[in-house]
Amino acid sequence: MHRYRWAACAAVAAVAALTGCETMKSADGAGALLAAGGTAAKAMSLSDGDVVAMSDQSCAAMDQKNQIAPAGSKYTQRLNQLVRQMPATVNGKPAVYKVYVTQDVNAWAMANGCIRVYSGLMDLMTDDEVRGVLGHEIGHVALGHSKSRMQTAYAASAARALAASAGGVVGQLSQSQAGDLAEKFVNAQFSQAQESAADNYSFDLLTERKLERKGLVTAFEKLAQLSGGASGGSSILSSHPPSSERAAAMRKRLDAATAKK
């Protein structure tokens, strides 16, 4: 009970952070905030099935909005090659890897197995570094972070209006609602604890599959240089803790593992 209350409060705080300015401008600001609290509580009650359904629709909206690298492109061929040793499923869902053709440096994964990497990131990184980033994103799904992120995105998105009118939690979203939900999901930030846990998940995954782990270190070093020590425009650059600290933590683990040999 206490954990649910804390989670609901966290969702309320997230909604307030995203909508607080407009809410306070309203004459009925207190009522609006209470309504947001009810929405947040409902968001925290979303089942795994609800989250997967929303992820299906959100991923489809993102795919429609972005240019997907065709099967014969150098990006798709490279990605298909480097993920052969990566998980084919995540939490029982088939892992569907695709590339968005854009100069943005980003990657993300949803609870339905939708995994997207941007060509800008692939241009910047080696195969080992891309695997390290993908392992990190897969970790967010496997550890349940992507579910909580979708819950928070739902609480702050236009999708909640559909649920309210239908008297349910989630239904068939319109294109604009699915797009809005997807944008909020992709641009949301994970907590420091979640980022660190996903980093360690990637390190352990690479270790288990006997893949090069140094790429996880150098990937974060490159992100640190790119962001200049400050938050960037994409989710992967707006991490907490900063990329430089994450690189140092992964190097420490790699050094310790090497010393044991």
Coordinates of N, CA and C in Angstrom, one line a residue, residues 42-165:
K42 N -4.7 6.5 -11.7 CA -5.2 5.6 -12.7 C -4.0 5.1 -13.6
A43 N -3.1 6.0 -13.9 CA -1.9 5.6 -14.7 C -1.1 4.5 -14.0
M44 N -0.9 4.7 -12.7 CA -0.1 3.7 -12.0 C -0.8 2.3 -11.9
S45 N -2.1 2.3 -12.2 CA -2.8 1.0 -12.1 C -2.8 0.3 -13.5
L46 N -2.2 0.9 -14.5 CA -2.1 0.3 -15.8 C -1.4 -1.1 -15.7
S47 N -2.1 -2.1 -16.3 CA -1.5 -3.4 -16.3 C -0.4 -3.6 -17.3
D48 N 0.3 -4.7 -17.3 CA 1.3 -5.0 -18.3 C 0.7 -5.0 -19.7
G49 N -0.5 -5.6 -19.8 CA -1.2 -5.6 -21.1 C -1.6 -4.3 -21.6
D50 N -2.0 -3.4 -20.7 CA -2.3 -2.0 -21.1 C -1.1 -1.3 -21.6
V51 N 0.1 -1.5 -20.9 CA 1.3 -0.8 -21.3 C 1.8 -1.3 -22.6
V52 N 1.7 -2.7 -22.8 CA 2.1 -3.2 -24.1 C 1.2 -2.7 -25.3
A53 N -0.1 -2.6 -25.0 CA -1.0 -2.1 -26.0 C -0.7 -0.6 -26.4
M54 N -0.4 0.2 -25.4 CA 0.0 1.6 -25.6 C 1.3 1.6 -26.3
S55 N 2.2 0.7 -26.0 CA 3.5 0.7 -26.6 C 3.4 0.3 -28.1
D56 N 2.5 -0.6 -28.4 CA 2.2 -1.0 -29.8 C 1.8 0.2 -30.6
Q57 N 0.8 1.0 -30.0 CA 0.3 2.1 -30.8 C 1.3 3.3 -30.8
S58 N 2.0 3.5 -29.7 CA 3.0 4.6 -29.7 C 4.2 4.3 -30.6
C59 N 4.6 3.0 -30.7 CA 5.7 2.7 -31.6 C 5.3 2.8 -33.0
A60 N 4.1 2.4 -33.3 CA 3.6 2.6 -34.7 C 3.5 4.1 -35.1
A61 N 3.1 4.9 -34.1 CA 3.1 6.4 -34.4 C 4.5 6.9 -34.7
M62 N 5.4 6.5 -33.9 CA 6.8 6.9 -34.1 C 7.4 6.4 -35.4
D63 N 7.0 5.2 -35.8 CA 7.5 4.6 -37.1 C 6.9 5.4 -38.2
Q64 N 5.7 5.8 -38.1 CA 5.0 6.6 -39.2 C 5.6 8.0 -39.3
K65 N 6.0 8.6 -38.1 CA 6.6 9.9 -38.1 C 8.0 10.0 -38.6
N66 N 8.8 8.9 -38.4 CA 10.2 8.9 -38.7 C 10.4 8.1 -40.0
Q67 N 11.6 8.4 -40.6 CA 12.0 7.6 -41.8 C 12.8 6.3 -41.3
I68 N 12.2 5.2 -41.6 CA 12.8 3.9 -41.2 C 13.8 3.5 -42.3
A69 N 15.0 3.1 -41.9 CA 16.0 2.7 -42.9 C 15.5 1.5 -43.6
P70 N 15.5 1.4 -45.0 CA 15.0 0.3 -45.7 C 15.9 -0.9 -45.5
A71 N 15.4 -2.1 -45.9 CA 16.1 -3.4 -45.6 C 17.5 -3.4 -46.3
G72 N 17.6 -2.7 -47.4 CA 18.9 -2.8 -48.1 C 19.9 -1.7 -47.7
S73 N 19.5 -0.8 -46.8 CA 20.4 0.3 -46.4 C 21.6 -0.2 -45.6
K74 N 22.6 0.6 -45.6 CA 23.8 0.2 -44.8 C 23.5 0.2 -43.3
Y75 N 22.6 1.0 -42.9 CA 22.2 1.0 -41.5 C 21.5 -0.2 -41.0
T76 N 20.5 -0.6 -41.8 CA 19.8 -1.8 -41.5 C 20.6 -3.1 -41.5
Q77 N 21.5 -3.2 -42.6 CA 22.3 -4.3 -42.7 C 23.3 -4.4 -41.6
R78 N 23.8 -3.2 -41.2 CA 24.8 -3.2 -40.0 C 24.1 -3.6 -38.7
L79 N 22.9 -3.0 -38.5 CA 22.2 -3.3 -37.3 C 21.8 -4.8 -37.2
N80 N 21.3 -5.4 -38.3 CA 21.0 -6.8 -38.3 C 22.2 -7.7 -38.0
Q81 N 23.3 -7.2 -38.5 CA 24.6 -8.0 -38.2 C 25.0 -7.9 -36.7
L82 N 24.9 -6.7 -36.1 CA 25.4 -6.6 -34.8 C 24.4 -7.1 -33.7
V83 N 23.1 -7.2 -34.1 CA 22.2 -7.7 -33.0 C 22.0 -9.2 -33.1
R84 N 22.7 -9.9 -34.0 CA 22.6 -11.4 -34.0 C 23.0 -12.0 -32.7
Q85 N 23.9 -11.3 -31.9 CA 24.3 -11.9 -30.6 C 23.6 -11.2 -29.5
M86 N 22.6 -10.3 -29.8 CA 21.8 -9.6 -28.8 C 20.5 -10.4 -28.6
P87 N 19.7 -10.1 -27.5 CA 18.5 -10.8 -27.2 C 17.5 -10.7 -28.4
A88 N 16.9 -11.9 -28.7 CA 15.8 -12.0 -29.7 C 14.4 -11.7 -29.0
T89 N 14.4 -11.8 -27.7 CA 13.1 -11.4 -27.0 C 13.5 -10.7 -25.7
V90 N 12.5 -9.9 -25.3 CA 12.7 -9.1 -24.0 C 11.4 -9.3 -23.2
N91 N 11.5 -9.8 -22.1 CA 10.4 -10.1 -21.2 C 9.3 -10.9 -22.0
G92 N 9.7 -11.8 -22.8 CA 8.8 -12.7 -23.6 C 8.3 -12.1 -24.8
K93 N 8.6 -10.8 -25.1 CA 8.2 -10.2 -26.4 C 9.3 -10.2 -27.4
P94 N 9.0 -10.5 -28.7 CA 10.0 -10.4 -29.7 C 10.7 -9.1 -29.8
A95 N 12.0 -9.0 -29.8 CA 12.7 -7.8 -30.0 C 12.7 -7.4 -31.4
V96 N 12.2 -6.2 -31.7 CA 12.1 -5.7 -33.1 C 13.0 -4.5 -33.2
Y97 N 14.2 -4.7 -33.9 CA 15.2 -3.7 -34.0 C 15.0 -3.0 -35.3
K98 N 14.9 -1.6 -35.3 CA 14.9 -0.8 -36.5 C 15.7 0.4 -36.4
V99 N 16.1 1.0 -37.5 CA 16.9 2.3 -37.5 C 16.0 3.4 -38.0
Y100 N 16.1 4.5 -37.3 CA 15.5 5.8 -37.8 C 16.6 6.6 -38.5
V101 N 16.4 7.0 -39.7 CA 17.4 7.8 -40.5 C 17.2 9.3 -40.0
T102 N 18.1 9.7 -39.2 CA 18.1 11.1 -38.6 C 19.5 11.3 -38.0
Q103 N 19.9 12.6 -38.0 CA 21.1 13.0 -37.4 C 21.1 13.0 -35.9
D104 N 19.9 12.9 -35.3 CA 19.8 12.8 -33.9 C 20.6 11.6 -33.3
V105 N 21.1 11.8 -32.1 CA 21.9 10.7 -31.4 C 21.0 10.2 -30.3
N106 N 20.3 9.1 -30.6 CA 19.4 8.6 -29.6 C 19.1 7.1 -29.8
A107 N 18.5 6.5 -28.8 CA 18.0 5.1 -28.9 C 17.0 4.9 -27.8
W108 N 16.0 4.0 -28.0 CA 15.0 3.8 -26.9 C 14.4 2.4 -27.2
A109 N 13.7 1.9 -26.1 CA 13.0 0.6 -26.3 C 11.7 0.7 -25.4
M110 N 10.7 0.1 -25.9 CA 9.4 0.0 -25.3 C 9.1 -1.4 -24.8
A111 N 8.1 -1.5 -23.9 CA 7.8 -2.7 -23.3 C 7.2 -3.8 -24.2
N112 N 6.9 -3.4 -25.4 CA 6.4 -4.4 -26.4 C 7.5 -5.0 -27.2
G113 N 8.7 -4.6 -26.9 CA 9.9 -5.2 -27.7 C 10.3 -4.3 -28.9
C114 N 9.7 -3.1 -29.0 CA 10.0 -2.1 -30.0 C 11.3 -1.4 -29.6
I115 N 12.4 -1.7 -30.4 CA 13.7 -1.1 -30.1 C 14.2 -0.3 -31.3
R116 N 14.4 1.0 -31.1 CA 14.8 1.9 -32.1 C 16.1 2.5 -31.9
V117 N 17.0 2.6 -32.9 CA 18.3 3.2 -32.8 C 18.4 4.2 -33.9
Y118 N 18.9 5.4 -33.7 CA 19.0 6.5 -34.7 C 20.3 6.4 -35.4
S119 N 20.2 6.7 -36.7 CA 21.4 6.6 -37.6 C 22.5 7.5 -37.1
G120 N 22.1 8.6 -36.5 CA 23.1 9.6 -36.0 C 24.0 8.9 -34.9
L121 N 23.3 8.1 -34.1 CA 24.1 7.4 -33.1 C 25.0 6.3 -33.7
M122 N 24.5 5.6 -34.7 CA 25.3 4.6 -35.4 C 26.5 5.2 -36.1
D123 N 26.3 6.4 -36.7 CA 27.4 7.1 -37.3 C 28.5 7.5 -36.3
L124 N 28.1 7.8 -35.1 CA 29.0 8.2 -34.0 C 29.8 7.0 -33.4
M125 N 29.1 5.9 -33.4 CA 29.7 4.8 -32.5 C 30.1 3.5 -33.3
T126 N 31.0 2.8 -32.7 CA 31.4 1.5 -33.3 C 30.3 0.4 -33.0
D127 N 30.5 -0.7 -33.6 CA 29.5 -1.8 -33.3 C 29.4 -2.2 -31.8
D128 N 30.6 -2.3 -31.2 CA 30.6 -2.6 -29.7 C 29.9 -1.5 -28.9
E129 N 30.0 -0.3 -29.3 CA 29.4 0.8 -28.6 C 27.9 0.8 -28.8
V130 N 27.5 0.5 -30.0 CA 26.0 0.4 -30.3 C 25.4 -0.7 -29.5
R131 N 26.1 -1.8 -29.4 CA 25.6 -3.0 -28.6 C 25.5 -2.6 -27.2
G132 N 26.5 -1.8 -26.7 CA 26.4 -1.4 -25.3 C 25.2 -0.5 -25.0
V133 N 24.9 0.4 -25.9 CA 23.7 1.3 -25.8 C 22.4 0.4 -25.9
L134 N 22.4 -0.5 -26.9 CA 21.2 -1.3 -27.0 C 21.0 -2.2 -25.8
G135 N 22.0 -2.7 -25.2 CA 21.9 -3.5 -24.0 C 21.3 -2.6 -22.8
H136 N 21.7 -1.4 -22.8 CA 21.2 -0.4 -21.8 C 19.7 -0.2 -22.0
E137 N 19.3 0.0 -23.2 CA 17.9 0.2 -23.5 C 17.0 -1.0 -23.2
I138 N 17.6 -2.2 -23.6 CA 16.9 -3.5 -23.3 C 16.8 -3.6 -21.8
G139 N 17.8 -3.2 -21.0 CA 17.8 -3.3 -19.6 C 16.6 -2.5 -19.0
H140 N 16.3 -1.3 -19.6 CA 15.2 -0.5 -19.1 C 13.9 -1.3 -19.2
V141 N 13.7 -2.1 -20.3 CA 12.5 -2.9 -20.5 C 12.5 -4.0 -19.5
A142 N 13.6 -4.8 -19.5 CA 13.7 -6.0 -18.7 C 13.5 -5.7 -17.2
L143 N 14.0 -4.5 -16.7 CA 13.9 -4.1 -15.3 C 12.6 -3.4 -15.0
G144 N 11.7 -3.3 -15.9 CA 10.4 -2.6 -15.6 C 10.4 -1.1 -15.7
H145 N 11.5 -0.5 -16.1 CA 11.6 1.0 -16.1 C 10.7 1.5 -17.3
S146 N 10.7 0.8 -18.4 CA 9.9 1.3 -19.5 C 8.4 1.3 -19.2
K147 N 8.0 0.4 -18.4 CA 6.6 0.3 -18.0 C 6.2 1.6 -17.2
S148 N 7.1 1.9 -16.2 CA 6.8 3.1 -15.3 C 6.9 4.3 -16.1
R149 N 7.8 4.4 -17.1 CA 8.0 5.5 -18.0 C 6.7 5.7 -18.8
M150 N 6.2 4.6 -19.3 CA 4.9 4.8 -20.1 C 3.8 5.2 -19.2
Q151 N 3.7 4.7 -18.0 CA 2.7 5.1 -17.1 C 2.7 6.6 -16.8
T152 N 3.9 7.2 -16.6 CA 4.1 8.6 -16.4 C 3.8 9.4 -17.7
A153 N 4.2 8.9 -18.8 CA 3.9 9.5 -20.1 C 2.4 9.6 -20.3
Y154 N 1.7 8.5 -20.0 CA 0.2 8.4 -20.1 C -0.4 9.4 -19.3
A155 N 0.0 9.6 -18.0 CA -0.6 10.5 -17.1 C -0.5 11.9 -17.5
A156 N 0.6 12.2 -18.4 CA 0.8 13.6 -18.8 C 0.4 13.8 -20.3
S157 N -0.2 12.9 -20.9 CA -0.5 13.0 -22.3 C -2.0 13.1 -22.6
A158 N -2.3 13.4 -23.9 CA -3.7 13.6 -24.3 C -4.4 12.2 -24.3
A159 N -3.7 11.1 -24.2 CA -4.3 9.8 -24.2 C -5.3 9.6 -23.0
R160 N -5.0 10.3 -21.9 CA -5.8 10.1 -20.7 C -7.2 10.6 -20.9
A161 N -7.4 11.5 -21.9 CA -8.8 12.1 -22.2 C -9.6 11.0 -22.8
L162 N -9.0 10.1 -23.6 CA -9.8 9.0 -24.2 C -10.2 8.1 -23.2
A163 N -9.4 7.7 -22.2 CA -9.7 6.8 -21.2 C -10.8 7.4 -20.3
A164 N -10.8 8.6 -20.0 CA -11.8 9.3 -19.2 C -13.2 9.2 -19.9
S165 N -13.2 9.5 -21.2 CA -14.5 9.6 -21.9 C -15.0 8.2 -22.1

